[in-house]
Amino acid sequence: MEDTLAQTETQIEQKQHLKKILGVSFGIAITIGGTIGVGILRTPGIVAAKLGSTSLIMLAWIIGGIYSLFGTLSSIELSTSIPKAGGWYVFVRRAFGSYWGFLIGWSDWIANCATLASIALAICEFAALIFPDMQPIIKVTAVILILAFASIQWIGLRSGSRTQELTSLIKALIYIAFIAACFIWGGGKAPAASNSITPSLSIYAIFAGSIIAFQSIIFAYDGWYNIIYFSEEDKDPSRNLPRSAIGGVLITIFIYLLVNAGLLYVLPLSKLASSIAPATDAAQVIFGSKGSKIITILSIIALISVLNAVLLIATRIIFGLGRDGLFTKKITTVSESGTPRRALLLTVVFILLLIASGSVEVLIAVSAFFYVANYFLGFSSLVHLRKKEPDLQRPFKTWGYPVTTLIFLVGSLLFLIGDIFGDPLNALFAFIFIVVTFPAYKLVARINKI
């Protein structure tokens, strides 16, 4: 009888374990796939308008890449030290307790679901530019798109990971093709211009413009941390995560610098600085009337890869919350193929409700506050755990610690303050969410006895 009970408990425990089958190729794919979206097709115009100098533009993108690399190094230490599914909340919970983990975990899951709804709608809106008959059924098509990628991931982890690797590879190759087209066919098609358009401004105006430019660049690099959600499913996280995370970020930096160089090669700096969609303007210079359609297709492909990545991430967050007692443990069942299907199902249902409700943009605005808060508390966790648990096994230690971590920590704090003062209404909504989560946490803690 005791043997039977022990065997049953073992089987239940195994059903709550994710499969360790991922490797470096997936890590690079999830980093590139979740980072490179449509931001790089638009952000160069904003940066050019604020900086007004070719050398300053390229320097800003390099600094933004280094800043993201600093964040990556710290996130690798955390994810290799605590290789559990869930991402930021896992580290915050370990460092500061269950309530803070609950707050960060739920805000992260909701933010990612809102992002998924927004991405699905954006893909369909881009598609409607090519096929106008789709315009009346954009929401329906967005629902179908979410269900299609959920079906791929429902099949199993290999299916979802291979899809990520394939879509990320296709996206990277198409971006490289666009860059090559800029340098092969773009030269001499635009009028010559000065490499600087910076007007005579006060030091304050230049500083303010630089801050806005840097914020835009950091937003374009957002996604460098995606690998942290999958450390539990990596075959050898201590060895693979540093390679895939650092490799993915360096590839992203390389592509971003080449995109900016290509756009500067095709467009006069004044044209780039005044452009809302610089990639489209460059494509029109190169390909003529077909340029707009080419960039629209590129945008769709870029976003498809992001959608698959974020759906994988959101599912791991809610799965981890359930397993750690911060949600119902009924959500933690894992299929034999490695998919936490109940977690995936709940995530998809919530996304579809968001699409139907039409409140995605509001939720995205509120969620922006929590994205920055996640970084701040995540890196605060690293500093705190270094003191709280000095004997914790750390297969990878952050290069340049504490300087690199503190630089990112201070940057996150400044961005958080900027979000509060820049968008006080949505910051207020975020504060209300924080207040509401406390009694919710108390209820969950009482039910799950944590």
Tab-separated table of C-alpha atoms in Angstrom:
chain	number	residue	atom	x	y	z
A	1	MET	CA	0.000	0.000	0.000
A	2	GLU	CA	2.765	2.422	0.954
A	3	ASP	CA	4.649	1.561	-2.245
A	4	THR	CA	1.538	2.316	-4.295
A	5	LEU	CA	1.071	5.708	-2.591
A	6	ALA	CA	4.731	6.574	-3.082
A	7	GLN	CA	4.520	5.620	-6.760
A	8	THR	CA	1.384	7.755	-7.205
A	9	GLU	CA	3.048	10.758	-5.535
A	10	THR	CA	6.088	10.327	-7.792
A	11	GLN	CA	3.870	10.240	-10.889
A	12	ILE	CA	2.069	13.432	-9.770
A	13	GLU	CA	5.394	15.144	-9.122
A	14	GLN	CA	6.717	14.112	-12.555
A	15	LYS	CA	3.625	15.605	-14.198
A	16	GLN	CA	4.607	18.944	-12.664
A	17	HIS	CA	8.123	18.852	-14.111
A	18	LEU	CA	9.020	20.510	-17.393
A	19	LYS	CA	11.196	18.575	-19.819
A	20	LYS	CA	14.885	19.461	-20.089
A	21	ILE	CA	15.334	19.308	-23.866
A	22	LEU	CA	16.272	22.866	-24.885
A	23	GLY	CA	19.749	23.967	-25.927
A	24	VAL	CA	21.831	26.855	-27.258
A	25	SER	CA	20.024	27.125	-30.599
A	26	PHE	CA	16.690	27.692	-28.853
A	27	GLY	CA	18.266	30.167	-26.423
A	28	ILE	CA	19.616	32.273	-29.283
A	29	ALA	CA	16.301	31.973	-31.149
A	30	ILE	CA	14.185	33.082	-28.176
A	31	THR	CA	16.511	36.037	-27.557
A	32	ILE	CA	16.543	37.217	-31.173
A	33	GLY	CA	12.947	36.226	-31.840
A	34	GLY	CA	11.593	38.005	-28.778
A	35	THR	CA	13.735	41.124	-29.192
A	36	ILE	CA	13.869	42.060	-32.872
A	37	GLY	CA	10.381	43.233	-33.783
A	38	VAL	CA	9.121	46.259	-35.700
A	39	GLY	CA	10.690	48.768	-33.292
A	40	ILE	CA	13.959	48.794	-35.211
A	41	LEU	CA	12.034	49.701	-38.378
A	42	ARG	CA	10.685	52.902	-36.774
A	43	THR	CA	12.943	53.873	-33.872
A	44	PRO	CA	15.912	55.070	-36.011
A	45	GLY	CA	13.815	58.050	-37.128
A	46	ILE	CA	13.089	59.079	-33.532
A	47	VAL	CA	16.751	58.719	-32.547
A	48	ALA	CA	17.935	60.676	-35.583
A	49	ALA	CA	15.500	63.511	-34.816
A	50	LYS	CA	16.732	63.797	-31.223
A	51	LEU	CA	20.480	63.426	-31.839
A	52	GLY	CA	20.891	64.873	-35.329
A	53	SER	CA	24.345	63.452	-35.949
A	54	THR	CA	25.425	60.263	-37.710
A	55	SER	CA	28.217	59.569	-35.245
A	56	LEU	CA	25.977	60.245	-32.227
A	57	ILE	CA	23.254	57.995	-33.639
A	58	MET	CA	25.610	55.033	-34.062
A	59	LEU	CA	27.219	55.701	-30.674
A	60	ALA	CA	23.801	55.741	-28.983
A	61	TRP	CA	22.869	52.358	-30.483
A	62	ILE	CA	26.217	50.932	-29.344
A	63	ILE	CA	25.709	52.268	-25.811
A	64	GLY	CA	22.156	50.872	-25.789
A	65	GLY	CA	23.514	47.489	-26.816
A	66	ILE	CA	26.167	47.544	-24.073
A	67	TYR	CA	23.512	48.537	-21.536
A	68	SER	CA	21.382	45.561	-22.617
A	69	LEU	CA	24.435	43.310	-22.394
A	70	PHE	CA	24.989	44.441	-18.784
A	71	GLY	CA	21.402	43.439	-18.023
A	72	THR	CA	21.920	40.115	-19.774
A	73	LEU	CA	24.985	39.278	-17.669
A	74	SER	CA	23.082	39.845	-14.428
A	75	SER	CA	20.063	37.874	-15.627
A	76	ILE	CA	22.323	34.927	-16.509
A	77	GLU	CA	23.686	34.811	-12.963
A	78	LEU	CA	20.159	34.738	-11.563
A	79	SER	CA	18.790	32.136	-13.980
A	80	THR	CA	21.756	29.766	-13.657
A	81	SER	CA	21.719	30.078	-9.848
A	82	ILE	CA	17.951	29.503	-9.624
A	83	PRO	CA	17.031	27.513	-12.775
A	84	LYS	CA	13.263	27.503	-12.356
A	85	ALA	CA	10.445	28.397	-14.757
A	86	GLY	CA	8.758	31.743	-14.187
A	87	GLY	CA	11.311	34.443	-14.896
A	88	TRP	CA	11.604	37.586	-12.780
A	89	TYR	CA	9.171	36.577	-10.072
A	90	VAL	CA	11.276	33.505	-9.201
A	91	PHE	CA	14.258	35.699	-8.293
A	92	VAL	CA	12.183	38.345	-6.509
A	93	ARG	CA	10.369	35.696	-4.460
A	94	ARG	CA	13.654	34.077	-3.444
A	95	ALA	CA	15.131	37.406	-2.383
A	96	PHE	CA	12.211	39.347	-0.912
A	97	GLY	CA	9.476	36.842	-0.108
A	98	SER	CA	6.268	35.390	-1.543
A	99	TYR	CA	4.191	38.573	-1.716
A	100	TRP	CA	6.688	40.393	-3.913
A	101	GLY	CA	6.992	37.284	-6.052
A	102	PHE	CA	3.191	37.163	-6.328
A	103	LEU	CA	3.025	40.821	-7.370
A	104	ILE	CA	5.767	40.590	-9.975
A	105	GLY	CA	4.587	37.240	-11.306
A	106	TRP	CA	0.995	38.275	-11.875
A	107	SER	CA	1.879	41.675	-13.308
A	108	ASP	CA	4.393	39.988	-15.637
A	109	TRP	CA	1.846	37.419	-16.826
A	110	ILE	CA	-0.858	40.030	-17.442
A	111	ALA	CA	1.626	42.295	-19.246
A	112	ASN	CA	2.764	39.471	-21.518
A	113	CYS	CA	-0.831	38.469	-22.286
A	114	ALA	CA	-1.643	42.078	-23.182
A	115	THR	CA	1.455	42.161	-25.379
A	116	LEU	CA	0.316	38.990	-27.147
A	117	ALA	CA	-3.117	40.442	-27.838
A	118	SER	CA	-1.504	43.612	-29.180
A	119	ILE	CA	0.912	41.667	-31.392
A	120	ALA	CA	-1.836	39.476	-32.850
A	121	LEU	CA	-3.921	42.548	-33.700
A	122	ALA	CA	-0.883	44.331	-35.189
A	123	ILE	CA	-0.048	41.355	-37.425
A	124	CYS	CA	-3.598	41.284	-38.747
A	125	GLU	CA	-3.637	45.055	-39.257
A	126	PHE	CA	-0.447	44.783	-41.310
A	127	ALA	CA	-1.967	41.907	-43.279
A	128	ALA	CA	-5.043	44.047	-43.960
A	129	LEU	CA	-2.787	46.602	-45.674
A	130	ILE	CA	-1.947	43.908	-48.219
A	131	PHE	CA	-5.401	42.291	-48.283
A	132	PRO	CA	-7.969	45.079	-47.635
A	133	ASP	CA	-10.845	42.592	-47.446
A	134	MET	CA	-9.448	41.518	-44.041
A	135	GLN	CA	-10.183	44.911	-42.480
A	136	PRO	CA	-13.665	44.037	-41.079
A	137	ILE	CA	-12.442	40.757	-39.557
A	138	ILE	CA	-9.168	41.840	-37.945
A	139	LYS	CA	-10.230	40.696	-34.459
A	140	VAL	CA	-11.492	37.355	-35.747
A	141	THR	CA	-8.248	36.813	-37.640
A	142	ALA	CA	-6.244	37.734	-34.528
A	143	VAL	CA	-8.142	35.087	-32.554
A	144	ILE	CA	-7.431	32.485	-35.237
A	145	LEU	CA	-3.746	33.442	-35.207
A	146	ILE	CA	-3.470	32.981	-31.424
A	147	LEU	CA	-5.242	29.631	-31.629
A	148	ALA	CA	-2.930	28.495	-34.436
A	149	PHE	CA	0.255	29.144	-32.460
A	150	ALA	CA	-1.316	27.747	-29.288
A	151	SER	CA	-2.049	24.556	-31.237
A	152	ILE	CA	1.599	24.280	-32.275
A	153	GLN	CA	2.718	24.629	-28.663
A	154	TRP	CA	-0.030	22.284	-27.444
A	155	ILE	CA	1.572	19.504	-29.489
A	156	GLY	CA	4.738	19.713	-27.439
A	157	LEU	CA	7.832	21.623	-26.402
A	158	ARG	CA	9.807	20.400	-29.421
A	159	SER	CA	7.126	21.700	-31.755
A	160	GLY	CA	7.043	25.109	-30.060
A	161	SER	CA	10.833	25.415	-29.808
A	162	ARG	CA	11.428	24.346	-33.417
A	163	THR	CA	8.865	26.920	-34.541
A	164	GLN	CA	10.778	29.560	-32.578
A	165	GLU	CA	14.093	28.547	-34.119
A	166	LEU	CA	12.631	28.547	-37.638
A	167	THR	CA	10.778	31.872	-37.367
A	168	SER	CA	13.767	33.564	-35.714
A	169	LEU	CA	16.115	32.298	-38.443
A	170	ILE	CA	13.800	33.470	-41.226
A	171	LYS	CA	13.452	36.878	-39.564
A	172	ALA	CA	17.216	37.297	-39.134
A	173	LEU	CA	17.848	36.319	-42.769
A	174	ILE	CA	15.211	38.745	-44.076
A	175	TYR	CA	16.646	41.594	-41.994
A	176	ILE	CA	20.094	40.796	-43.362
A	177	ALA	CA	18.641	40.760	-46.891
A	178	PHE	CA	17.097	44.195	-46.275
A	179	ILE	CA	20.423	45.513	-44.984
A	180	ALA	CA	22.213	44.098	-48.032
A	181	ALA	CA	19.654	45.742	-50.323
A	182	CYS	CA	20.318	49.106	-48.660
A	183	PHE	CA	24.043	48.894	-49.406
A	184	ILE	CA	23.773	47.252	-52.836
A	185	TRP	CA	20.980	49.309	-54.383
A	186	GLY	CA	20.598	52.282	-52.060
A	187	GLY	CA	23.774	54.206	-52.817
A	188	GLY	CA	23.379	57.331	-54.941
A	189	LYS	CA	19.579	57.159	-55.039
A	190	ALA	CA	19.126	59.779	-52.340
A	191	PRO	CA	20.538	63.309	-52.504
A	192	ALA	CA	23.753	63.926	-50.607
A	193	ALA	CA	23.398	65.534	-47.218
A	194	SER	CA	25.394	66.588	-44.226
A	195	ASN	CA	26.126	64.022	-41.549
A	196	SER	CA	24.839	66.446	-38.924
A	197	ILE	CA	21.612	68.430	-38.624
A	198	THR	CA	21.909	69.381	-34.973
A	199	PRO	CA	20.525	72.910	-34.558
A	200	SER	CA	21.785	75.349	-31.969
A	201	LEU	CA	20.136	74.132	-28.773
A	202	SER	CA	20.584	74.658	-25.075
A	203	ILE	CA	22.439	72.048	-23.063
A	204	TYR	CA	19.144	71.135	-21.368
A	205	ALA	CA	17.398	70.566	-24.716
A	206	ILE	CA	20.256	68.384	-25.980
A	207	PHE	CA	20.229	66.387	-22.741
A	208	ALA	CA	16.429	65.913	-22.847
A	209	GLY	CA	16.605	64.818	-26.473
A	210	SER	CA	19.351	62.330	-25.664
A	211	ILE	CA	17.247	60.812	-22.861
A	212	ILE	CA	14.266	60.347	-25.178
A	213	ALA	CA	16.509	58.822	-27.850
A	214	PHE	CA	18.071	56.435	-25.332
A	215	GLN	CA	14.653	55.381	-24.008
A	216	SER	CA	13.568	54.553	-27.550
A	217	ILE	CA	16.717	52.521	-28.129
A	218	ILE	CA	16.303	50.577	-24.873
A	219	PHE	CA	12.712	49.823	-25.854
A	220	ALA	CA	13.938	48.447	-29.189
A	221	TYR	CA	16.428	46.194	-27.357
A	222	ASP	CA	13.761	44.937	-24.922
A	223	GLY	CA	13.663	41.131	-24.928
A	224	TRP	CA	17.340	40.451	-24.122
A	225	TYR	CA	16.222	38.623	-20.942
A	226	ASN	CA	13.827	36.123	-22.583
A	227	ILE	CA	16.028	33.110	-21.871
A	228	ILE	CA	15.433	33.420	-18.093
A	229	TYR	CA	11.948	31.942	-18.472
A	230	PHE	CA	13.321	28.669	-19.852
A	231	SER	CA	16.302	27.846	-17.621
A	232	GLU	CA	14.470	24.874	-16.113
A	233	GLU	CA	13.936	23.339	-19.560
A	234	ASP	CA	17.540	23.704	-20.720
A	235	LYS	CA	19.586	20.516	-20.868
A	236	ASP	CA	22.596	22.223	-19.286
A	237	PRO	CA	21.670	25.759	-18.120
A	238	SER	CA	25.046	26.462	-16.497
A	239	ARG	CA	26.776	25.922	-19.824
A	240	ASN	CA	24.108	26.858	-22.368
A	241	LEU	CA	22.454	29.967	-20.936
A	242	PRO	CA	25.570	32.183	-20.995
A	243	ARG	CA	26.322	31.140	-24.568
A	244	SER	CA	22.807	31.592	-25.897
A	245	ALA	CA	21.946	34.800	-24.012
A	246	ILE	CA	25.207	36.619	-24.757
A	247	GLY	CA	25.285	35.279	-28.319
A	248	GLY	CA	21.684	36.350	-28.944
A	249	VAL	CA	22.270	39.866	-27.625
A	250	LEU	CA	25.460	40.328	-29.653
A	251	ILE	CA	23.685	39.203	-32.822
A	252	THR	CA	20.859	41.642	-32.071
A	253	ILE	CA	23.319	44.504	-31.552
A	254	PHE	CA	25.060	43.617	-34.823
A	255	ILE	CA	21.768	43.599	-36.781
A	256	TYR	CA	20.593	46.875	-35.206
A	257	LEU	CA	23.833	48.661	-36.045
A	258	LEU	CA	23.699	47.404	-39.629
A	259	VAL	CA	20.050	48.465	-40.003
A	260	ASN	CA	20.934	51.986	-38.842
A	261	ALA	CA	23.986	52.095	-41.092
A	262	GLY	CA	21.862	50.917	-44.027
A	263	LEU	CA	19.174	53.526	-43.408
A	264	LEU	CA	21.792	56.275	-43.092
A	265	TYR	CA	23.330	55.083	-46.363
A	266	VAL	CA	20.003	55.291	-48.237
A	267	LEU	CA	18.305	58.300	-46.650
A	268	PRO	CA	19.641	61.807	-46.067
A	269	LEU	CA	19.914	62.447	-42.339
A	270	SER	CA	17.247	65.163	-42.534
A	271	LYS	CA	14.864	62.700	-44.214
A	272	LEU	CA	15.604	59.996	-41.623
A	273	ALA	CA	15.028	62.454	-38.776
A	274	SER	CA	11.629	63.508	-40.121
A	275	SER	CA	10.446	60.003	-41.012
A	276	ILE	CA	7.741	58.157	-39.062
A	277	ALA	CA	8.570	54.905	-40.892
A	278	PRO	CA	12.206	55.166	-42.042
A	279	ALA	CA	12.479	51.537	-43.172
A	280	THR	CA	9.474	52.040	-45.459
A	281	ASP	CA	10.960	55.256	-46.850
A	282	ALA	CA	14.275	53.508	-47.500
A	283	ALA	CA	12.534	50.571	-49.196
A	284	GLN	CA	10.637	52.967	-51.446
A	285	VAL	CA	13.900	54.596	-52.483
A	286	ILE	CA	15.322	51.153	-53.335
A	287	PHE	CA	12.298	49.261	-54.673
A	288	GLY	CA	9.936	52.026	-55.684
A	289	SER	CA	6.203	51.522	-55.185
A	290	LYS	CA	6.761	47.941	-53.940
A	291	GLY	CA	8.825	49.171	-50.990
A	292	SER	CA	5.893	49.733	-48.657
A	293	LYS	CA	4.551	46.222	-49.245
A	294	ILE	CA	8.000	44.697	-48.680
A	295	ILE	CA	8.347	46.376	-45.266
A	296	THR	CA	4.802	45.369	-44.343
A	297	ILE	CA	5.670	41.728	-45.065
A	298	LEU	CA	8.903	42.106	-43.077
A	299	SER	CA	6.899	43.516	-40.151
A	300	ILE	CA	4.499	40.556	-40.220
A	301	ILE	CA	7.355	38.038	-40.225
A	302	ALA	CA	9.128	39.884	-37.407
A	303	LEU	CA	6.014	39.934	-35.236
A	304	ILE	CA	5.136	36.277	-35.838
A	305	SER	CA	8.424	35.259	-34.252
A	306	VAL	CA	7.783	37.582	-31.289
A	307	LEU	CA	4.262	36.182	-30.857
A	308	ASN	CA	5.475	32.583	-30.582
A	309	ALA	CA	8.194	33.624	-28.122
A	310	VAL	CA	5.900	35.620	-25.827
A	311	LEU	CA	3.254	32.862	-25.816
A	312	LEU	CA	5.906	30.398	-24.639
A	313	ILE	CA	7.004	32.889	-21.964
A	314	ALA	CA	3.525	33.722	-20.635
A	315	THR	CA	2.689	30.041	-20.266
A	316	ARG	CA	5.819	29.453	-18.149
A	317	ILE	CA	5.003	32.377	-15.858
A	318	ILE	CA	1.527	31.148	-14.879
A	319	PHE	CA	2.813	27.559	-14.632
A	320	GLY	CA	5.537	28.648	-12.217
A	321	LEU	CA	3.105	30.706	-10.143
A	322	GLY	CA	0.846	27.694	-9.731
A	323	ARG	CA	3.637	25.309	-8.811
A	324	ASP	CA	5.023	27.701	-6.195
A	325	GLY	CA	1.619	28.058	-4.527
A	326	LEU	CA	0.937	31.565	-5.855
A	327	PHE	CA	-2.001	30.259	-7.905
A	328	THR	CA	-3.934	27.002	-8.072
A	329	LYS	CA	-1.681	23.960	-8.433
A	330	LYS	CA	-4.195	22.467	-10.866
A	331	ILE	CA	-2.507	24.620	-13.481
A	332	THR	CA	0.782	22.703	-13.209
A	333	THR	CA	0.030	19.576	-15.233
A	334	VAL	CA	2.653	18.958	-17.907
A	335	SER	CA	1.963	16.710	-20.892
A	336	GLU	CA	4.310	13.901	-21.875
A	337	SER	CA	5.482	16.103	-24.739
A	338	GLY	CA	6.552	18.819	-22.292
A	339	THR	CA	3.737	21.366	-22.614
A	340	PRO	CA	2.054	22.778	-19.479
A	341	ARG	CA	-1.295	22.517	-21.248
A	342	ARG	CA	-3.583	23.924	-18.573
A	343	ALA	CA	-1.293	26.927	-18.191
A	344	LEU	CA	-1.307	27.376	-21.966
A	345	LEU	CA	-5.104	27.073	-22.094
A	346	LEU	CA	-5.648	29.683	-19.369
A	347	THR	CA	-3.181	32.043	-21.070
A	348	VAL	CA	-4.941	31.706	-24.424
A	349	VAL	CA	-8.396	32.258	-22.902
A	350	PHE	CA	-7.225	35.462	-21.218
A	351	ILE	CA	-5.615	36.721	-24.443
A	352	LEU	CA	-8.804	36.087	-26.405
A	353	LEU	CA	-10.825	37.971	-23.789
A	354	LEU	CA	-8.441	40.918	-24.130
A	355	ILE	CA	-8.789	40.908	-27.920
A	356	ALA	CA	-12.568	40.820	-27.651
A	357	SER	CA	-12.705	43.532	-24.983
A	358	GLY	CA	-10.816	46.139	-26.975
A	359	SER	CA	-8.936	47.263	-23.851
A	360	VAL	CA	-5.509	46.083	-24.972
A	361	GLU	CA	-3.951	49.523	-25.431
A	362	VAL	CA	-4.933	50.662	-21.933
A	363	LEU	CA	-3.525	47.494	-20.378
A	364	ILE	CA	-0.306	47.834	-22.385
A	365	ALA	CA	0.148	51.393	-21.091
A	366	VAL	CA	-0.330	50.268	-17.489
A	367	SER	CA	1.901	47.223	-18.018
A	368	ALA	CA	4.800	49.417	-19.184
A	369	PHE	CA	5.196	50.494	-15.562
A	370	PHE	CA	5.532	46.885	-14.417
A	371	TYR	CA	8.034	45.913	-17.106
A	372	VAL	CA	10.465	48.478	-15.697
A	373	ALA	CA	9.596	47.520	-12.115
A	374	ASN	CA	10.426	43.898	-12.949
A	375	TYR	CA	13.928	44.879	-14.044
A	376	PHE	CA	14.496	46.992	-10.966
A	377	LEU	CA	13.334	44.348	-8.486
A	378	GLY	CA	15.020	41.590	-10.491
A	379	PHE	CA	18.448	43.193	-10.267
A	380	SER	CA	17.829	44.249	-6.692
A	381	SER	CA	17.330	40.523	-6.083
A	382	LEU	CA	20.786	39.774	-7.427
A	383	VAL	CA	22.396	42.302	-5.077
A	384	HIS	CA	20.326	41.113	-2.115
A	385	LEU	CA	20.977	37.412	-2.779
A	386	ARG	CA	24.724	38.050	-2.945
A	387	LYS	CA	24.440	39.186	0.697
A	388	LYS	CA	21.586	36.942	1.848
A	389	GLU	CA	22.878	33.705	0.314
A	390	PRO	CA	26.638	34.040	-0.220
A	391	ASP	CA	26.976	30.240	-0.450
A	392	LEU	CA	24.351	29.871	-3.192
A	393	GLN	CA	25.880	27.971	-6.097
A	394	ARG	CA	26.502	30.453	-8.905
A	395	PRO	CA	27.696	28.674	-12.067
A	396	PHE	CA	27.959	32.060	-13.799
A	397	LYS	CA	28.909	35.263	-12.015
A	398	THR	CA	28.124	38.641	-13.523
A	399	TRP	CA	31.129	40.121	-15.298
A	400	GLY	CA	32.158	43.417	-13.729
A	401	TYR	CA	29.913	43.034	-10.678
A	402	PRO	CA	28.862	45.198	-8.900
A	403	VAL	CA	29.467	47.985	-11.440
A	404	THR	CA	27.592	46.415	-14.369
A	405	THR	CA	24.624	45.421	-12.208
A	406	LEU	CA	24.453	48.808	-10.484
A	407	ILE	CA	24.530	50.637	-13.830
A	408	PHE	CA	21.500	48.676	-14.968
A	409	LEU	CA	19.845	49.021	-11.565
A	410	VAL	CA	20.221	52.809	-11.564
A	411	GLY	CA	19.048	52.961	-15.178
A	412	SER	CA	15.938	50.923	-14.327
A	413	LEU	CA	15.179	53.205	-11.375
A	414	LEU	CA	15.487	56.306	-13.547
A	415	PHE	CA	13.217	54.804	-16.206
A	416	LEU	CA	10.720	53.846	-13.484
A	417	ILE	CA	10.687	57.410	-12.135
A	418	GLY	CA	10.361	58.692	-15.692
A	419	ASP	CA	7.336	56.453	-16.300
A	420	ILE	CA	5.661	57.672	-13.104
A	421	PHE	CA	6.082	61.367	-13.943
A	422	GLY	CA	5.634	60.911	-17.679
A	423	ASP	CA	2.367	58.974	-17.417
A	424	PRO	CA	0.916	59.604	-13.937
A	425	LEU	CA	-2.578	58.290	-14.785
A	426	ASN	CA	-1.378	54.839	-15.794
A	427	ALA	CA	1.104	54.875	-12.909
A	428	LEU	CA	-1.913	55.432	-10.640
A	429	PHE	CA	-3.680	52.441	-12.197
A	430	ALA	CA	-0.529	50.392	-11.582
A	431	PHE	CA	-0.528	51.504	-7.942
A	432	ILE	CA	-4.191	50.463	-7.604
A	433	PHE	CA	-3.230	47.058	-9.007
A	434	ILE	CA	-0.530	46.762	-6.339
A	435	VAL	CA	-3.056	47.585	-3.610
A	436	VAL	CA	-5.550	45.042	-4.949
A	437	THR	CA	-2.973	42.254	-5.176
A	438	PHE	CA	-2.251	42.283	-1.446
A	439	PRO	CA	-5.615	40.875	-0.291
A	440	ALA	CA	-5.550	38.544	-3.313
A	441	TYR	CA	-2.166	37.256	-2.177
A	442	LYS	CA	-3.432	36.757	1.387
A	443	LEU	CA	-6.339	34.687	0.081
A	444	VAL	CA	-4.135	32.528	-2.145
A	445	ALA	CA	-1.582	32.113	0.644
A	446	ARG	CA	-4.300	30.943	3.040
A	447	ILE	CA	-5.765	28.476	0.531
A	448	ASN	CA	-2.371	27.029	-0.458
A	449	LYS	CA	-0.931	27.334	3.061
A	450	ILE	CA	2.254	29.149	2.071
